[in-house]
Short mmCIF file of C-alpha atoms in Angstrom, two decimals:
data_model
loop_
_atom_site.label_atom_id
_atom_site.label_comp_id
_atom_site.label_asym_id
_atom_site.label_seq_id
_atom_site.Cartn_x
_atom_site.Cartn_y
_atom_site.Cartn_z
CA UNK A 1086 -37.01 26.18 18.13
CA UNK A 1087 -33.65 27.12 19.06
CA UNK A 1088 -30.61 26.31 21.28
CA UNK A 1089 -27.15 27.06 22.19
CA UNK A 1090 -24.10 25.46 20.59
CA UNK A 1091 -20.44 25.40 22.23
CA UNK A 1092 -19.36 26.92 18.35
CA UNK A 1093 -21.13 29.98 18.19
CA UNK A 1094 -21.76 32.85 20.44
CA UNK A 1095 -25.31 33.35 19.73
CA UNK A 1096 -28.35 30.81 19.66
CA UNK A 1097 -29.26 28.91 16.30
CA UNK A 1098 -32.71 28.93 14.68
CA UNK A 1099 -34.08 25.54 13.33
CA UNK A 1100 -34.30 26.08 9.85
CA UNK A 1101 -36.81 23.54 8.36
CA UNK A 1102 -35.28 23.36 4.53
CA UNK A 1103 -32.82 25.57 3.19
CA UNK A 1104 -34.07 26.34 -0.71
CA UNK A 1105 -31.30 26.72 -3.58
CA UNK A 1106 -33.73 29.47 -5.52
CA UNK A 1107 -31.96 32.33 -2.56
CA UNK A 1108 -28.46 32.40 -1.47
CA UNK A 1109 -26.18 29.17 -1.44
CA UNK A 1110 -25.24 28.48 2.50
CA UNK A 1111 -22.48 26.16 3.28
CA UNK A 1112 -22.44 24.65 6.89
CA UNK A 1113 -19.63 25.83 9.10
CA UNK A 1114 -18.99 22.25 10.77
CA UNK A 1115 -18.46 20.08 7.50
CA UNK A 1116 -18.05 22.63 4.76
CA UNK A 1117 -20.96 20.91 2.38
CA UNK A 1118 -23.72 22.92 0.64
CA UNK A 1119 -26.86 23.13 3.64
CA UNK A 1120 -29.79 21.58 1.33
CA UNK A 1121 -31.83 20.27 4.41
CA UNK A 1122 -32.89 21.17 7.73
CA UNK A 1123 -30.31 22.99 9.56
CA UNK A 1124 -29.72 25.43 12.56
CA UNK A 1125 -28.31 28.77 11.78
CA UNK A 1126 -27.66 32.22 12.76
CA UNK A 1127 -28.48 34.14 9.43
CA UNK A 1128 -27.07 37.18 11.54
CA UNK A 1129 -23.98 35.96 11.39
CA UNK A 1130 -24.31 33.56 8.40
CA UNK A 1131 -23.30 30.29 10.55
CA UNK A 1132 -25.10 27.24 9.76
CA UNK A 1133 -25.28 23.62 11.07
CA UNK A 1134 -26.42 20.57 9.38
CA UNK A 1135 -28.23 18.90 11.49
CA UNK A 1136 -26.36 15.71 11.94
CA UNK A 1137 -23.35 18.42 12.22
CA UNK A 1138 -25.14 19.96 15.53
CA UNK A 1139 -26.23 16.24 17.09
CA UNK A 1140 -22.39 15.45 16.33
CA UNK A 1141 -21.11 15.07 20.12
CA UNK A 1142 -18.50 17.21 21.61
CA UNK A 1143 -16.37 13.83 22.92
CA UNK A 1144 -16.61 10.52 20.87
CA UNK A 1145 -15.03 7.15 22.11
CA UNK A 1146 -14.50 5.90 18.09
CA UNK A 1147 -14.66 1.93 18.43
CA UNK A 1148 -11.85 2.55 15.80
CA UNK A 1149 -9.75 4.33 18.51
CA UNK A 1150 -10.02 2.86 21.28
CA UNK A 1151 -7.32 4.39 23.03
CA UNK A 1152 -8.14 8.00 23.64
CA UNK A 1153 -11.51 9.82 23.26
CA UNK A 1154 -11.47 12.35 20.27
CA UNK A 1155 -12.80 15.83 21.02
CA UNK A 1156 -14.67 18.10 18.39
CA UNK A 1157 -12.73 21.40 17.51
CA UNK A 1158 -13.98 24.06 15.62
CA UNK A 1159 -10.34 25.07 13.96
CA UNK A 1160 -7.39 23.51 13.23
CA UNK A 1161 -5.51 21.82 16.20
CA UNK A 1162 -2.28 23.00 15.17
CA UNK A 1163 -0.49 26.32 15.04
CA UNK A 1164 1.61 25.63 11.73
CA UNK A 1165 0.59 23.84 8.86
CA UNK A 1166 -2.82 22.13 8.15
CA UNK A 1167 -4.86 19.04 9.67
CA UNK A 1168 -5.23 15.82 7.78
CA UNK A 1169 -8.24 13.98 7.69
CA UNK A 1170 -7.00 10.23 8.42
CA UNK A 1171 -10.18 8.65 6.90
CA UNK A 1172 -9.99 10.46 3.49
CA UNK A 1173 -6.55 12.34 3.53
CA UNK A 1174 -7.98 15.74 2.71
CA UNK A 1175 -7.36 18.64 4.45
CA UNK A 1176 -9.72 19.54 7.75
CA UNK A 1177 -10.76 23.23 6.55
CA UNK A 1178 -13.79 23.04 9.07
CA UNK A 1179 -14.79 21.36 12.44
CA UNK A 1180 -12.46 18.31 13.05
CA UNK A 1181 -12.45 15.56 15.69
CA UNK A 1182 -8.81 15.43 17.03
CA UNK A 1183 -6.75 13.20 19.33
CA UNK A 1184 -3.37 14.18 21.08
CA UNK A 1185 -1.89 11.15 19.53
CA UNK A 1186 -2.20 14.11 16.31
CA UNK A 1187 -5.12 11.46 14.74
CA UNK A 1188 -7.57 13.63 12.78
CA UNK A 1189 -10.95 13.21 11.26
CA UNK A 1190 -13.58 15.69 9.63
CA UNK A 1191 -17.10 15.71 11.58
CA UNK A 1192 -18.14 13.63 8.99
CA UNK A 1193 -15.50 10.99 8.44
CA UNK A 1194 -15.51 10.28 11.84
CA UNK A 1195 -19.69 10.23 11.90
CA UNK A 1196 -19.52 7.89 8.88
CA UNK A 1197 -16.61 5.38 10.33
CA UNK A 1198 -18.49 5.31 13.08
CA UNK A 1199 -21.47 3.68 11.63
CA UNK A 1200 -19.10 1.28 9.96
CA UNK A 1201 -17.62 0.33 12.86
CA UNK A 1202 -20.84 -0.45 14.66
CA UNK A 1203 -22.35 -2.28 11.54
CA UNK A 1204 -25.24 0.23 11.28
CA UNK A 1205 -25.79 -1.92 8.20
CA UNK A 1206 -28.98 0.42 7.45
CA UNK A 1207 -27.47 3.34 6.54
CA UNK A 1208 -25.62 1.84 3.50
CA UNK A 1209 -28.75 0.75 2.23
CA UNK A 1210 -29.36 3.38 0.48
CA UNK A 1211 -25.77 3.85 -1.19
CA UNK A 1212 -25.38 2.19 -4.52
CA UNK A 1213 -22.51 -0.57 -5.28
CA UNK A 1214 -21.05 -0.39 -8.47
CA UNK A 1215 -19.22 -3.59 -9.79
CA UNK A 1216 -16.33 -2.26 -11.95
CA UNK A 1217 -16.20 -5.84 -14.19
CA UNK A 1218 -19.85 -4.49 -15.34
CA UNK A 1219 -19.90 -0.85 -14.94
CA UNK A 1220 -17.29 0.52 -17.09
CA UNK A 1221 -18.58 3.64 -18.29
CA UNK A 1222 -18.14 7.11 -16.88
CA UNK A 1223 -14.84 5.99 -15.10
CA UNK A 1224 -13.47 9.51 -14.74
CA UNK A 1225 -9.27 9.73 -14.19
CA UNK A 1226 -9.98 10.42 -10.77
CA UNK A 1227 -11.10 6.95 -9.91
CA UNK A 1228 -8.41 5.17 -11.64
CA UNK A 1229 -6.19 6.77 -9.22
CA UNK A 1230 -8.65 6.53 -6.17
CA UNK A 1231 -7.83 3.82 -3.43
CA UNK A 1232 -9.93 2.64 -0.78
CA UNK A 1233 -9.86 4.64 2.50
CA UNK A 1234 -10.14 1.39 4.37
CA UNK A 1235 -7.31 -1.02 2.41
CA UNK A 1236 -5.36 0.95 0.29
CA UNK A 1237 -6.01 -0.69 -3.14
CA UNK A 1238 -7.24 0.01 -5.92
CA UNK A 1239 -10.95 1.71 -5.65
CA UNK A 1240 -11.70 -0.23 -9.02
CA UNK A 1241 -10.31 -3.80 -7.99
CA UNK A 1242 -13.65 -4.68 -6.25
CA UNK A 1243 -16.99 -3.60 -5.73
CA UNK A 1244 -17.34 0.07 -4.18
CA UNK A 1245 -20.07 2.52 -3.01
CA UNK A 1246 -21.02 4.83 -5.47
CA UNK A 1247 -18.14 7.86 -4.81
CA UNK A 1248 -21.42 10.18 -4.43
CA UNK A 1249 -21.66 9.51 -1.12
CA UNK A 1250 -18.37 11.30 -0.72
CA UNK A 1251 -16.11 8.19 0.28
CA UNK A 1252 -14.00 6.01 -1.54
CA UNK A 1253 -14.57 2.48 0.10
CA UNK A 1254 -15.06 -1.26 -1.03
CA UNK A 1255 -18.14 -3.11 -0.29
CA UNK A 1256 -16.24 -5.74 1.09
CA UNK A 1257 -14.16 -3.61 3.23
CA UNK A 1258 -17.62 -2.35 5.31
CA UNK A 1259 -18.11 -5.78 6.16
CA UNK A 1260 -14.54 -6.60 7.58
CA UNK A 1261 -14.47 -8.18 10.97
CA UNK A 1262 -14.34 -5.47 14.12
CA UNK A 1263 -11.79 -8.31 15.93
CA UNK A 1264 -9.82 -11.22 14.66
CA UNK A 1265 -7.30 -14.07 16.36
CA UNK A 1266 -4.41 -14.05 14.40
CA UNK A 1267 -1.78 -17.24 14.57
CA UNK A 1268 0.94 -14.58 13.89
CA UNK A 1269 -0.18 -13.08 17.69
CA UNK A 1270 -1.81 -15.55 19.72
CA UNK A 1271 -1.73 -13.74 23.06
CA UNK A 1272 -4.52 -11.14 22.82
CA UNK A 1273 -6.96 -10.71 19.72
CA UNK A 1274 -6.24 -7.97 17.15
CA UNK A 1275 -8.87 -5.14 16.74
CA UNK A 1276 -10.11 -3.10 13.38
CA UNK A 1277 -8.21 0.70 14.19
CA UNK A 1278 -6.93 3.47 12.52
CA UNK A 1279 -2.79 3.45 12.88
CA UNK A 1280 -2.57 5.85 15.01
CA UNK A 1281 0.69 4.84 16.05
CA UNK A 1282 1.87 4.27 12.33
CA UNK A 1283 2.72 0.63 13.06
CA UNK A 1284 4.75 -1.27 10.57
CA UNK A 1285 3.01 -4.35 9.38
CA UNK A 1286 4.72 -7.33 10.90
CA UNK A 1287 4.16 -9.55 7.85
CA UNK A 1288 5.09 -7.58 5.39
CA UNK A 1289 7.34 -4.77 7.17
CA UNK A 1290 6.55 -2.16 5.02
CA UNK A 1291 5.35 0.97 6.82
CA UNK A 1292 2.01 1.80 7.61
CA UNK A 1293 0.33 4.91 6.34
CA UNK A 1294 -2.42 6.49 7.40
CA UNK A 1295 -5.46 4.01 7.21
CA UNK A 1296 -7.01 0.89 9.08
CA UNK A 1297 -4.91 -1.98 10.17
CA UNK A 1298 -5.78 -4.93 12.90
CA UNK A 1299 -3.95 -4.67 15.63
CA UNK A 1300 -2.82 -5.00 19.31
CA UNK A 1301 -2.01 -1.66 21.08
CA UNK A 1302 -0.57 -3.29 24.04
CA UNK A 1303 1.53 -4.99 22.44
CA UNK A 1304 2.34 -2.15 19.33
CA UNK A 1305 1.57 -4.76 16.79
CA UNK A 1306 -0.29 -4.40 13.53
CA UNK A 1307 -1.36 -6.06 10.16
CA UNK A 1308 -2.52 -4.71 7.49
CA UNK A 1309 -5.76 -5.58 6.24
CA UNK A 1310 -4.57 -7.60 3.18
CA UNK A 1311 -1.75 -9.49 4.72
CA UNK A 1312 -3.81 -10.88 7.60
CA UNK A 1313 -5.28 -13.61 4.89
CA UNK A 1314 -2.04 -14.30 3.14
CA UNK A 1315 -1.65 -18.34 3.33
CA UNK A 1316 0.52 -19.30 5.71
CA UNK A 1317 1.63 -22.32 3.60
CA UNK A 1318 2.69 -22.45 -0.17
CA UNK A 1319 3.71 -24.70 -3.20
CA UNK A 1320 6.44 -23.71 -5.30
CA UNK A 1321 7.63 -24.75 -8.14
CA UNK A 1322 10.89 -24.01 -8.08
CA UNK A 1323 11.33 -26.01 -4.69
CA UNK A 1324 9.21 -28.88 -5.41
CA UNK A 1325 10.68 -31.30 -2.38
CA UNK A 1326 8.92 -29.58 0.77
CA UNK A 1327 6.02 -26.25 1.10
CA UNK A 1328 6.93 -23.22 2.29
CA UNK A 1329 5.76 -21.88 5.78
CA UNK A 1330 5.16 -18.34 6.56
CA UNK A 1331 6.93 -17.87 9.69
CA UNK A 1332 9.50 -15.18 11.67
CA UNK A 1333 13.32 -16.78 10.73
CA UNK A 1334 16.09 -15.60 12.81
CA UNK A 1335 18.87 -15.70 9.87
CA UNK A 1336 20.22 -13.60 7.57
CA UNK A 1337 19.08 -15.34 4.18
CA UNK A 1338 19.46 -14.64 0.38
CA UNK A 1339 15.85 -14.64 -1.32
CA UNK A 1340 16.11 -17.20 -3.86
CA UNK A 1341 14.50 -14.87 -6.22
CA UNK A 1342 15.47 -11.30 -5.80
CA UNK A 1343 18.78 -12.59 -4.09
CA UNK A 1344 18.28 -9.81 -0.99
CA UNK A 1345 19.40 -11.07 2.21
CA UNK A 1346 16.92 -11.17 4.73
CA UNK A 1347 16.77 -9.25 8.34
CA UNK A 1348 16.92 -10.86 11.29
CA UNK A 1349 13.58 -11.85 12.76
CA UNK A 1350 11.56 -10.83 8.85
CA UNK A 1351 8.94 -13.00 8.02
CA UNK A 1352 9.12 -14.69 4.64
CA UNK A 1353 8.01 -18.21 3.21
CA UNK A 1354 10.87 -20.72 4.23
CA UNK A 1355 11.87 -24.35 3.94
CA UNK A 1356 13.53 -24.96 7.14
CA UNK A 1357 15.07 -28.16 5.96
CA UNK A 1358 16.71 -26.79 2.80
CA UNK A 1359 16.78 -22.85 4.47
CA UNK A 1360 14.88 -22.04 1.25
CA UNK A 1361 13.84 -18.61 1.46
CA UNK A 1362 11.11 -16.47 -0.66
CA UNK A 1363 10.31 -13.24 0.16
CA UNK A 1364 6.49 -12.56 0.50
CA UNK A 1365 6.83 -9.70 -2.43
CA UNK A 1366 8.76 -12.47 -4.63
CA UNK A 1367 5.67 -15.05 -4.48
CA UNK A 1368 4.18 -13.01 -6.58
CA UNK A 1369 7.10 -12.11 -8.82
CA UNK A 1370 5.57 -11.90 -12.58
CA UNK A 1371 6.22 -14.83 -14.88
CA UNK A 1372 7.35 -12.46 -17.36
CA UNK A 1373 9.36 -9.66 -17.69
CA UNK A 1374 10.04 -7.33 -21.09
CA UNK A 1375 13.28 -4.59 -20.55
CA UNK A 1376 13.51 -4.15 -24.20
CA UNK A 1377 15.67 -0.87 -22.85
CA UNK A 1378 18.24 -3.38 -21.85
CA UNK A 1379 17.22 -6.82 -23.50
CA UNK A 1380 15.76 -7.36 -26.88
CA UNK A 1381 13.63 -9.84 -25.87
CA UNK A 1382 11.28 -11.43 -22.64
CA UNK A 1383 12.57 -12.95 -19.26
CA UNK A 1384 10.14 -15.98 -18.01
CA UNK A 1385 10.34 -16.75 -14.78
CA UNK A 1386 11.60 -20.31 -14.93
CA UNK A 1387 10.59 -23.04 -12.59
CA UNK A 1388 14.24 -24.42 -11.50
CA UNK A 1389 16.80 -23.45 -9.56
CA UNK A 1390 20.44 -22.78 -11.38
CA UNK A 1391 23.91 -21.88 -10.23
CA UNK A 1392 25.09 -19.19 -12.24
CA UNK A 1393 23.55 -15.71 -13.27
CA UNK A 1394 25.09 -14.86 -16.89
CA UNK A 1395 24.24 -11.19 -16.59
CA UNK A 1396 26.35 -10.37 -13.38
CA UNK A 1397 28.77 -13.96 -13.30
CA UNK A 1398 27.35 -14.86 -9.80
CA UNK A 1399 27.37 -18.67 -8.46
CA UNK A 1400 25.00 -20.15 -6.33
CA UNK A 1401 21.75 -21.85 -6.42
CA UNK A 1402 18.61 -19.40 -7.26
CA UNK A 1403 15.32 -19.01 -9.01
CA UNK A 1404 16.11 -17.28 -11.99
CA UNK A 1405 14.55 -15.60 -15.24
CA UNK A 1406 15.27 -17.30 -18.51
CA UNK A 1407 15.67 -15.65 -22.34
CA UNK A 1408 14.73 -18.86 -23.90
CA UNK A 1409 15.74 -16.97 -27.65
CA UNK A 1410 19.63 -16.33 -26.45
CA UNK A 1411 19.38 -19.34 -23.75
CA UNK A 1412 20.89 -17.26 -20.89
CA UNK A 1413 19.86 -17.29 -16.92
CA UNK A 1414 19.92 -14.33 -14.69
CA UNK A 1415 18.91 -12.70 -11.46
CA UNK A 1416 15.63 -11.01 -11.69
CA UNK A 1417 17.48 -8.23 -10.16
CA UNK A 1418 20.01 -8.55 -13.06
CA UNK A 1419 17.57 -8.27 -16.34
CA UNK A 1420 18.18 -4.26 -16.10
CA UNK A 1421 21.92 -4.60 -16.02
CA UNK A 1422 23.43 -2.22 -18.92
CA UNK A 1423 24.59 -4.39 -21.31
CA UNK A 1424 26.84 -1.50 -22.80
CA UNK A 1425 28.80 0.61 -19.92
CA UNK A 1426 31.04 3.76 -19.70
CA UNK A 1427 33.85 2.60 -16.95
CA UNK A 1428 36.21 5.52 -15.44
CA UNK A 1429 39.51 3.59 -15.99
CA UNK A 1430 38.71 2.90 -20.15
CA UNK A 1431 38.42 5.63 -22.27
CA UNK A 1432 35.85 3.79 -24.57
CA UNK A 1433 32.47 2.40 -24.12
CA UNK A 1434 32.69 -1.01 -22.88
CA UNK A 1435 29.76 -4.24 -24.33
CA UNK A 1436 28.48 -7.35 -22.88
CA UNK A 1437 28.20 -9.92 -25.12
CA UNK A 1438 28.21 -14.52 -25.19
CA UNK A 1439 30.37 -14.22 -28.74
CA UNK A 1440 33.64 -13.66 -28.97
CA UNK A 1441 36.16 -14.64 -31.75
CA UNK A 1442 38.70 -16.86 -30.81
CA UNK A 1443 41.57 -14.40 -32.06
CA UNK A 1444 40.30 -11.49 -30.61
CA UNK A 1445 41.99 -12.02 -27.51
CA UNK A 1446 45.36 -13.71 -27.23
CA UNK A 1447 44.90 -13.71 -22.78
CA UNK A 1448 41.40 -14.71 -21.31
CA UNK A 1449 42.34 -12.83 -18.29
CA UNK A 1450 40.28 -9.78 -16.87
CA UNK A 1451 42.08 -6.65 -16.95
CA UNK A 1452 40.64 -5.58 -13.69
CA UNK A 1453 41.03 -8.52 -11.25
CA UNK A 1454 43.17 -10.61 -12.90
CA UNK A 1455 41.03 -13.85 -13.05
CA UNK A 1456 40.32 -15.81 -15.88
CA UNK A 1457 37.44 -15.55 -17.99
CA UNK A 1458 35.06 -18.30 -18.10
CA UNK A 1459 34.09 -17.71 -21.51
CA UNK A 1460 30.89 -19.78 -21.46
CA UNK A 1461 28.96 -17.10 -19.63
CA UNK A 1462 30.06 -13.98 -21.63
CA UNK A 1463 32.31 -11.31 -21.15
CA UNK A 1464 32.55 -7.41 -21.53
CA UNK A 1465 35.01 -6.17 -23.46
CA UNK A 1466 35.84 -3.22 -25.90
CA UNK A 1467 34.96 -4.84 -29.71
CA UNK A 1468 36.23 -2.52 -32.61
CA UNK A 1469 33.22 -1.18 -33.43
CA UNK A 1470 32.29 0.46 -30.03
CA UNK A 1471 33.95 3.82 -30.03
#
């Protein structure tokens, strides 16, 4: 049997199994060693996998809805190399492309494919591997590795065994193809590659390369792991009302990080007290250890307080606490120098809460002239710093 494919000027023999005892033969449409059947031209030594000659020339990809892609048998571009946007390797062989410069080896895009239409079968046969039980043979590689679909962590959840050449969570297969969303109520939001390279609107971060849910009329997008966020919270540190997830149109101080919101970001806000938490914050850690700047840990504490003793700032905010030397501060402020070289002072200048009483006549800062409020420490220049 033979036929006649668009990549090669002569006609390709059926090849029933390819044997490793002769010559090693890699196929010329997805670069893998040809163990199988296969249609080649030994002439010329071009071979096909199979499922790499049944790969169509067009494909509508449910997870591109936009544009067809077509299959090319080099790289699209004339400088610089093709990036696969399933695995983020480089396209060396056949690739599907899109004008919209979205790129996908024949294989990627044959495998996402049969995600995306929930060909549950052919997973069957890939093994899972639960990290929490399997911890041997966990190479460096896969400690780095994220999931092609999400983005985290390969090793935060069940994955398919990385034989099968992809790096992907179990639970990521299964994800819904379309969702409603309450954050974009007027048309549902559909499983895609970003395309586009969207910003999430929850989170505002960038999107790279990778799935997302989204609208394309509308250029919105989530990413996969803030679509389930909770939209309502209990904090705390701001035990009188929850906090809502929702878009606020003021310029706010988060009441942990002390950043001032955009206009129009989402965060988790008390509209009655304009109590404002960015979504990153939530999940600030309850403890910190600097020892490069502070001897000992910051705990997130569960109150708010006026004044940060690190920088001298008033105003209400959630702060970290050194319960040992009993001082407050920003959690921005806990890597502060506490020992600084200033341009107008020839010597080294220290932070410190202790001063003796007759080491300075004049409470008054040299530089702007106020007084000091000695009760939340001061810098100065103490004999011993040279």
């Amino acid at each position: 049997m033979s036929l006649q494919h668009f990549s090669h000027q002569h006609p390709l023999v059926f090849i029933e199994s390819q044997g490793h005892e002769i010559e090693k033969v890699y196929c010329s449409g997805c670069g893998e060693l040809v163990s199988g059947s296969s249609f080649a031209c030994v002439e010329c030594g071009f071979y096909l996998h199979k499922q790499c000659d049944e790969a169509p020339a067009e494909m509508n990809h449910p997870f591109h809805r936009n544009h067809n892609l077509n299959l090319l048998t080099r790289n699209p571009y004339k400088t610089g190399t093709a990036t696969c946007d399933f695995c983020r390797k480089p396209c060396e062989n056949f690739v599907y492309h899109c004008s919209c410069n979205l790129n996908f080896h024949i294989k990627c895009a044959l495998f996402s494919h049969s995600i995306a239409e929930k060909r549950n079968a052919e997973f069957q046969d890939i093994p899972r591997i639960d990290p929490s039980i399997n911890t041997g043979n966990v190479t460096e590689e896969l400690k780095k590795a994220e999931c092609f679909a999400c983005w985290k962590p390969l090793l935060d959840s069940v994955y398919f065994s990385p034989n099968c050449g992809f790096y992907l969570h179990a639970k990521c297969v299964d994800l819904p193809a379309e969702i409603n969303h309450f954050f974009h109520q007027e048309h549902p939001l559909f499983l895609q590659f970003n395309s586009q390279r969207l910003s999430c609107k929850i989170c505002q971060k960038p999107q790279r390369p990778g799935f997302v849910y989204c609208c394309s009329l509308c250029k919105f997008a989530l990413h996969i792991q803030c679509v389930t966020i909770p939209t309502k919270i209990n904090q705390p540190f701001h035990r009188k009302h929850p906090l809502v997830l929702q878009s606020v149109d003021e310029c706010l101080p988060c009441q942990i990080c002390q950043e001032t919101t955009n206009l129009n970001d989402v965060v988790y806000f008390c509209s009655i007290c304009k109590f404002v938490l960015h979504i990153r914050c939530v999940s600030s850690p309850p403890i910190i250890e600097d020892k490069l700047h502070h001897e000992h840990p910051f705990t997130l504490f569960p109150r708010q307080v006026s004044y940060c003793d690190a920088c001298g700032t008033l105003g209400n905010y959630v702060p970290y606490i050194c319960s040992t030397c009993g001082i407050f501060v920003h959690k921005n402020c806990i890597s502060v120098p506490r020992i600084i070289k200033f341009y107008r002072h020839q010597h080294r200048i220290a932070h410190t809460y202790f001063l003796d009483q007759n080491e300075s006549e004049s409470w008054e800062c040299r530089f702007c002239l106020e007084e000091v409020n000695k009760e939340h420490g001061v810098t100065f220049v103490p004999n011993a710093i040279t």
